[in-house]
XYZ file of N, CA and C in Angstrom:
459
model
N 1.061 -1.210 0.204
C -0.079 0.146 0.032
C 0.850 1.191 0.157
N 0.571 2.509 -0.664
C 1.229 3.337 -0.415
C 0.366 4.498 -0.620
N 0.877 5.997 -0.220
C -0.159 6.882 0.114
C 0.752 8.130 -0.650
N 0.072 9.085 -1.015
C 0.496 9.976 -1.926
C -0.081 11.637 -1.586
N 0.804 12.586 -2.355
C 0.392 13.547 -2.352
C -0.571 14.095 -3.313
N -1.047 13.017 -4.096
C -2.004 13.417 -5.056
C -3.555 12.704 -4.289
N -3.604 13.103 -3.290
C -4.977 12.613 -2.475
C -5.519 11.153 -2.546
N -4.179 10.394 -2.756
C -4.877 8.801 -3.018
C -3.951 8.235 -2.207
N -4.349 6.679 -1.768
C -3.674 5.821 -1.581
C -3.667 4.643 -2.506
N -3.155 3.725 -2.757
C -3.456 2.640 -3.404
C -2.606 1.300 -2.957
N -3.905 0.579 -3.228
C -3.477 -0.980 -2.898
C -2.897 -1.886 -3.923
N -1.787 -1.923 -4.039
C -1.074 -2.857 -5.017
C -1.103 -4.496 -4.944
N -1.140 -5.179 -6.043
C -0.919 -6.462 -6.022
C 0.723 -6.811 -6.368
N 1.438 -7.178 -5.624
C 2.998 -6.857 -5.462
C 3.609 -7.657 -6.836
N 2.876 -9.079 -7.083
C 3.311 -9.661 -7.937
C 2.548 -9.052 -9.313
N 3.264 -8.749 -10.182
C 2.720 -8.013 -11.465
C 2.588 -6.543 -11.382
N 2.863 -5.930 -10.246
C 2.659 -4.598 -10.014
C 1.458 -3.882 -10.487
N 0.354 -4.794 -10.096
C -0.734 -4.204 -10.731
C -1.611 -3.309 -9.354
N -2.144 -2.356 -9.741
C -2.763 -1.523 -8.719
C -4.264 -2.172 -8.623
N -4.685 -2.697 -7.453
C -5.901 -3.387 -6.872
C -6.822 -2.148 -6.862
N -6.586 -1.336 -5.739
C -7.669 -0.276 -5.672
C -6.956 1.359 -5.432
N -7.563 2.358 -5.942
C -7.342 3.646 -5.838
C -8.371 4.213 -4.666
N -7.578 4.618 -3.541
C -8.556 4.865 -2.378
C -8.256 6.611 -2.504
N -9.425 7.078 -2.681
C -9.162 8.820 -2.810
C -9.672 9.284 -1.518
N -8.891 10.411 -1.109
C -8.847 11.207 0.032
C -9.116 12.657 -0.242
N -9.567 13.312 0.654
C -9.726 15.049 0.535
C -8.026 15.914 0.432
N -7.548 15.044 1.033
C -6.033 15.779 1.303
C -4.995 14.793 0.932
N -3.821 15.657 1.010
C -2.405 14.231 1.236
C -2.394 13.253 2.165
N -2.319 12.191 1.464
C -2.093 10.815 2.384
C -0.655 10.918 2.965
N -0.465 11.102 4.374
C 0.887 11.064 4.916
C 1.369 9.572 5.377
N 0.250 8.972 5.620
C 0.775 7.812 6.310
C -0.098 6.412 6.004
N 0.123 5.158 5.709
C -0.314 4.141 5.455
C 0.364 2.950 6.141
N -0.887 2.053 6.431
C -0.539 0.598 7.093
C -1.363 -0.313 6.908
N -0.993 -1.733 6.963
C -1.938 -2.392 7.064
C -2.645 -2.794 8.702
N -3.750 -3.174 8.941
C -4.350 -3.690 9.939
C -3.361 -5.004 10.398
N -3.448 -5.171 11.633
C -2.480 -6.418 11.975
C -3.155 -7.554 11.669
N -4.710 -7.797 11.305
C -5.195 -8.959 10.700
C -4.823 -9.150 8.885
N -4.383 -7.549 8.344
C -4.203 -7.841 6.962
C -5.675 -7.604 6.439
N -6.612 -7.359 6.710
C -7.767 -7.113 5.917
C -8.000 -5.696 5.817
N -7.520 -4.776 6.401
C -7.964 -3.362 6.263
C -6.791 -2.873 5.951
N -6.831 -1.694 4.981
C -5.672 -0.691 5.192
C -5.963 0.635 5.989
N -5.112 1.282 6.381
C -5.224 2.457 7.440
C -4.598 3.495 6.944
N -5.225 4.850 6.776
C -4.413 5.578 5.874
C -4.516 6.866 7.016
N -3.661 8.018 7.090
C -3.601 9.189 7.619
C -3.408 10.307 6.688
N -4.532 11.622 7.005
C -4.692 12.298 6.004
C -4.214 13.710 6.665
N -4.369 14.573 5.475
C -3.904 16.108 5.685
C -5.152 16.713 6.619
N -6.407 15.979 6.375
C -7.761 16.324 6.883
C -7.819 16.101 8.122
N -7.040 15.414 9.096
C -6.850 15.287 10.280
C -7.812 13.716 10.721
N -7.986 12.933 9.656
C -8.801 11.675 9.930
C -8.046 10.746 9.495
N -8.216 9.621 10.105
C -7.735 8.336 9.984
C -8.691 7.395 9.283
N -8.367 6.957 8.151
C -9.777 6.142 7.551
C -8.937 4.643 7.478
N -9.880 3.935 7.617
C -9.777 2.513 7.401
C -10.583 1.947 5.799
N -10.058 0.960 5.045
C -10.703 0.620 3.835
C -10.584 -1.055 3.585
N -11.518 -1.832 3.549
C -11.480 -2.924 3.350
C -10.436 -3.345 1.955
N -9.469 -4.202 2.478
C -8.512 -4.644 1.315
C -9.056 -5.345 0.133
N -10.089 -6.075 0.104
C -10.694 -7.072 -0.873
C -11.379 -6.069 -1.705
N -12.057 -5.149 -1.023
C -13.046 -4.106 -2.319
C -12.862 -3.098 -2.303
N -11.586 -2.166 -1.294
C -11.390 -1.012 -1.506
C -12.466 0.057 -1.025
N -13.607 -0.548 -0.084
C -14.595 0.355 0.235
C -14.164 0.864 1.935
N -14.541 2.242 1.841
C -14.102 2.757 3.494
C -14.819 2.075 4.120
N -14.626 1.978 5.295
C -15.029 1.062 6.377
C -15.370 1.868 7.451
N -14.295 3.061 7.611
C -14.711 3.617 8.991
C -13.872 5.296 8.940
N -14.138 5.934 9.770
C -13.288 7.340 9.934
C -12.920 7.794 11.244
N -11.842 7.839 11.397
C -11.447 8.106 12.664
C -11.146 9.390 12.930
N -11.420 10.768 13.496
C -10.903 11.926 13.224
C -10.248 12.190 14.615
N -9.193 12.936 14.309
C -8.287 13.397 15.352
C -8.847 14.939 15.572
N -9.067 15.044 17.054
C -9.528 16.340 17.464
C -8.524 17.535 17.395
N -8.645 18.706 17.074
C -7.719 19.919 17.269
C -7.647 20.605 15.841
N -7.570 21.606 16.003
C -7.359 22.857 15.013
C -6.402 23.334 15.159
N -5.320 23.981 14.078
C -4.126 24.630 14.159
C -4.468 25.988 14.915
N -4.023 26.579 15.924
C -4.430 27.913 16.458
C -4.258 29.000 15.808
N -3.386 28.570 14.552
C -3.112 29.866 13.645
C -3.881 29.937 12.224
N -5.063 28.774 12.298
C -5.390 28.868 10.871
C -6.806 27.708 11.233
N -7.450 27.712 10.509
C -8.648 26.764 10.404
C -8.609 25.258 10.179
N -6.789 25.019 10.150
C -6.799 23.807 9.237
C -6.653 22.687 10.509
N -6.902 21.552 10.257
C -7.125 20.548 11.172
C -5.476 19.846 11.027
N -5.054 19.445 12.582
C -3.989 18.900 12.448
C -3.724 17.431 11.853
N -2.638 17.394 10.849
C -2.472 16.724 10.000
C -2.433 14.969 10.383
N -2.493 13.915 9.922
C -2.144 12.871 10.809
C -1.006 12.382 9.993
N 0.124 12.408 10.653
C 1.381 11.882 9.897
C 1.864 10.435 9.907
N 1.482 9.658 11.011
C 1.723 8.436 11.079
C 0.568 7.416 11.599
N 0.597 6.400 11.274
C -0.342 5.390 11.618
C 0.370 3.804 11.716
N -0.288 2.828 12.859
C 0.153 1.594 12.848
C -0.847 0.969 13.492
N -0.867 -0.623 13.416
C -2.073 -1.499 14.017
C -1.178 -2.335 14.344
N -2.027 -2.601 15.698
C -1.366 -3.957 16.278
C -2.722 -4.375 17.143
N -2.935 -5.740 16.866
C -3.987 -6.569 17.656
C -5.216 -5.825 17.277
N -6.379 -5.472 18.087
C -7.527 -4.872 17.705
C -7.422 -3.370 17.878
N -6.241 -2.628 17.782
C -6.070 -1.147 17.658
C -5.099 -0.614 16.877
N -5.591 0.442 16.592
C -4.930 1.509 15.574
C -4.156 2.288 16.272
N -3.089 2.945 15.911
C -2.525 4.018 16.606
C -2.269 5.179 15.602
N -2.743 6.433 15.795
C -2.035 7.663 14.847
C -1.285 8.824 15.688
N -0.624 9.140 14.852
C -0.064 10.235 15.437
C 0.036 11.650 14.597
N -0.192 13.140 15.105
C -0.852 13.893 14.192
C 0.659 14.831 14.437
N 0.590 16.083 13.613
C 1.785 17.071 13.748
C 1.907 17.992 14.385
N 0.519 17.976 15.726
C 0.891 18.768 16.854
C 1.297 17.891 17.998
N 1.512 16.466 18.155
C 2.309 15.799 19.101
C 1.151 15.057 19.784
N 0.106 14.859 19.121
C -1.066 14.056 19.716
C -0.979 12.280 19.231
N -0.973 11.832 20.180
C -1.222 9.973 19.636
C -2.320 9.515 20.076
N -3.245 9.069 18.978
C -4.356 8.132 19.428
C -4.320 7.100 19.544
N -4.953 6.133 20.409
C -5.445 4.943 20.296
C -6.878 4.783 19.896
N -6.916 3.894 18.951
C -8.267 3.498 18.284
C -8.446 2.202 18.320
N -10.221 1.906 19.034
C -10.178 0.435 19.038
C -10.664 0.034 17.439
N -10.848 -1.243 16.968
C -11.233 -1.627 15.598
C -12.263 -2.940 15.980
N -12.147 -2.906 17.225
C -13.382 -4.248 17.087
C -14.072 -4.099 18.953
N -15.039 -4.873 18.933
C -16.162 -5.031 20.266
C -16.762 -3.825 20.199
N -17.367 -3.666 21.383
C -18.212 -2.644 21.877
C -17.674 -1.281 21.333
N -16.000 -0.932 21.594
C -15.722 0.316 21.472
C -15.270 0.441 19.816
N -15.214 -0.516 18.944
C -15.003 -0.244 17.570
C -15.081 1.254 17.111
N -13.814 1.897 16.775
C -14.268 3.404 15.971
C -14.104 4.132 17.256
N -13.867 3.887 18.363
C -13.648 4.950 19.724
C -12.039 5.175 19.565
N -11.957 6.488 19.822
C -10.780 6.807 20.650
C -10.599 5.963 22.101
N -10.032 5.307 22.279
C -9.632 4.666 23.837
C -8.503 5.207 24.847
N -7.621 6.242 24.002
C -6.639 6.907 24.479
C -5.767 7.868 23.710
N -5.655 8.869 24.497
C -4.990 10.051 23.736
C -3.550 10.265 24.416
N -2.606 10.138 23.807
C -1.261 10.415 24.749
C -0.518 11.811 24.061
N 0.021 12.584 24.948
C 0.761 13.616 24.199
C 2.147 13.551 24.051
N 2.627 13.422 23.106
C 4.143 13.068 22.944
C 5.003 14.226 22.996
N 4.217 15.527 22.752
C 4.869 16.703 23.274
C 4.501 17.840 22.635
N 3.724 18.616 23.232
C 3.354 19.946 22.482
C 4.036 20.515 21.242
N 3.386 20.802 20.122
C 4.222 21.318 19.181
C 5.265 20.250 18.712
N 5.352 18.966 18.921
C 6.266 18.344 18.231
C 5.641 17.034 17.452
N 5.382 17.504 15.978
C 4.943 16.662 15.159
C 5.533 15.133 15.088
N 4.421 14.263 15.306
C 4.682 12.622 15.396
C 4.909 12.218 13.997
N 6.309 11.838 13.829
C 6.501 11.167 12.679
C 6.559 9.592 12.361
N 6.222 9.023 13.299
C 6.406 7.462 13.309
C 5.424 7.098 14.606
N 4.919 6.093 14.713
C 4.397 5.358 15.601
C 4.582 3.729 15.488
N 4.543 3.109 16.517
C 4.726 1.540 16.450
C 4.335 0.901 17.733
N 3.881 -0.135 17.308
C 3.283 -0.894 18.760
C 4.195 -2.444 18.357
N 5.048 -2.631 19.492
C 5.792 -3.485 19.874
C 5.402 -4.137 21.259
N 4.483 -5.521 20.936
C 3.961 -5.969 22.318
C 3.224 -5.048 23.343
N 3.858 -4.951 24.401
C 3.150 -3.928 25.312
C 3.779 -2.597 25.068
N 4.728 -2.201 24.561
C 5.471 -1.023 24.056
C 4.594 -0.079 23.105
N 4.607 1.125 23.157
C 4.468 2.246 22.149
C 5.563 2.940 21.910
N 5.905 2.709 20.695
C 7.323 3.561 20.266
C 6.490 4.680 19.409
N 7.242 5.835 19.730
C 7.033 7.206 18.784
C 8.101 8.218 18.632
N 8.105 8.418 17.435
C 9.251 9.620 16.962
C 8.963 10.804 16.473
N 9.096 11.799 16.880
C 8.583 13.132 16.692
C 9.853 13.921 16.585
N 9.614 15.482 15.874
C 10.665 16.396 15.363
C 9.850 17.764 16.035
N 10.568 18.773 16.506
C 10.028 19.984 16.675
C 10.218 20.792 15.372
N 9.738 21.948 15.730
C 10.227 22.851 14.414
C 11.546 23.462 14.266
N 12.652 22.978 14.943
C 13.919 23.238 14.987
C 14.454 21.927 14.135
N 13.795 21.058 13.937
C 14.188 19.884 13.652
C 14.861 19.140 14.484
N 14.808 19.549 15.924
C 15.160 18.540 16.997
C 14.273 17.255 16.926
N 14.866 15.997 16.983
C 14.327 14.450 17.290
C 14.098 14.214 18.714
N 12.850 13.585 18.864
C 12.820 12.656 20.167
C 12.224 11.182 19.992
N 12.669 10.433 20.718
C 12.013 9.173 20.523
C 11.368 8.793 21.849
N 10.287 7.918 21.877
C 9.669 7.729 23.316
C 9.109 6.799 23.245
N 9.288 6.050 24.643
C 8.724 4.499 24.237
C 8.117 4.606 25.892
N 6.768 3.904 25.533
C 5.934 3.938 26.849
C 5.435 2.429 26.849
N 4.895 2.074 27.915
C 4.505 0.824 28.304
C 2.868 1.163 28.153
N 1.998 0.116 27.283
C 0.535 0.742 26.986
C 0.006 -0.629 27.480
N -1.452 -0.467 27.861
C -2.212 -1.850 28.700
C -2.485 -2.572 27.404
N -2.136 -4.051 27.541
C -2.696 -4.898 26.665
C -3.761 -5.014 26.235
């Protein structure tokens, strides 16, 4: 799966290099990941929305909205990073917020946790490794930070 500045994500068949589905978005697609089950593609967009699409059909299955608007404009915070593990998706935005989303059960589609990586530090990457959440950020001066947190199973 690939994301692009042409407002699309694409699901590819690796063998033969054939595009299976074009997933349209209202803004640049900055992050893409497969769900841990491999049945959904998760995308992060410039409009502040995490979207989930069915791999087989390319159909939009849910939208998960990051809260927050840039204080000096009316634009939402871009979603720069996404990842999945088990029945959750994790996303990070340009302001430093990390959201943990439930993908299954009674809370499917709900934000079950918000973690502040650092105010004004854009989250550039998130990764779930077992019981740990790893996030990477940079501030407006280009200084980077890696944080490792233990999260509930």
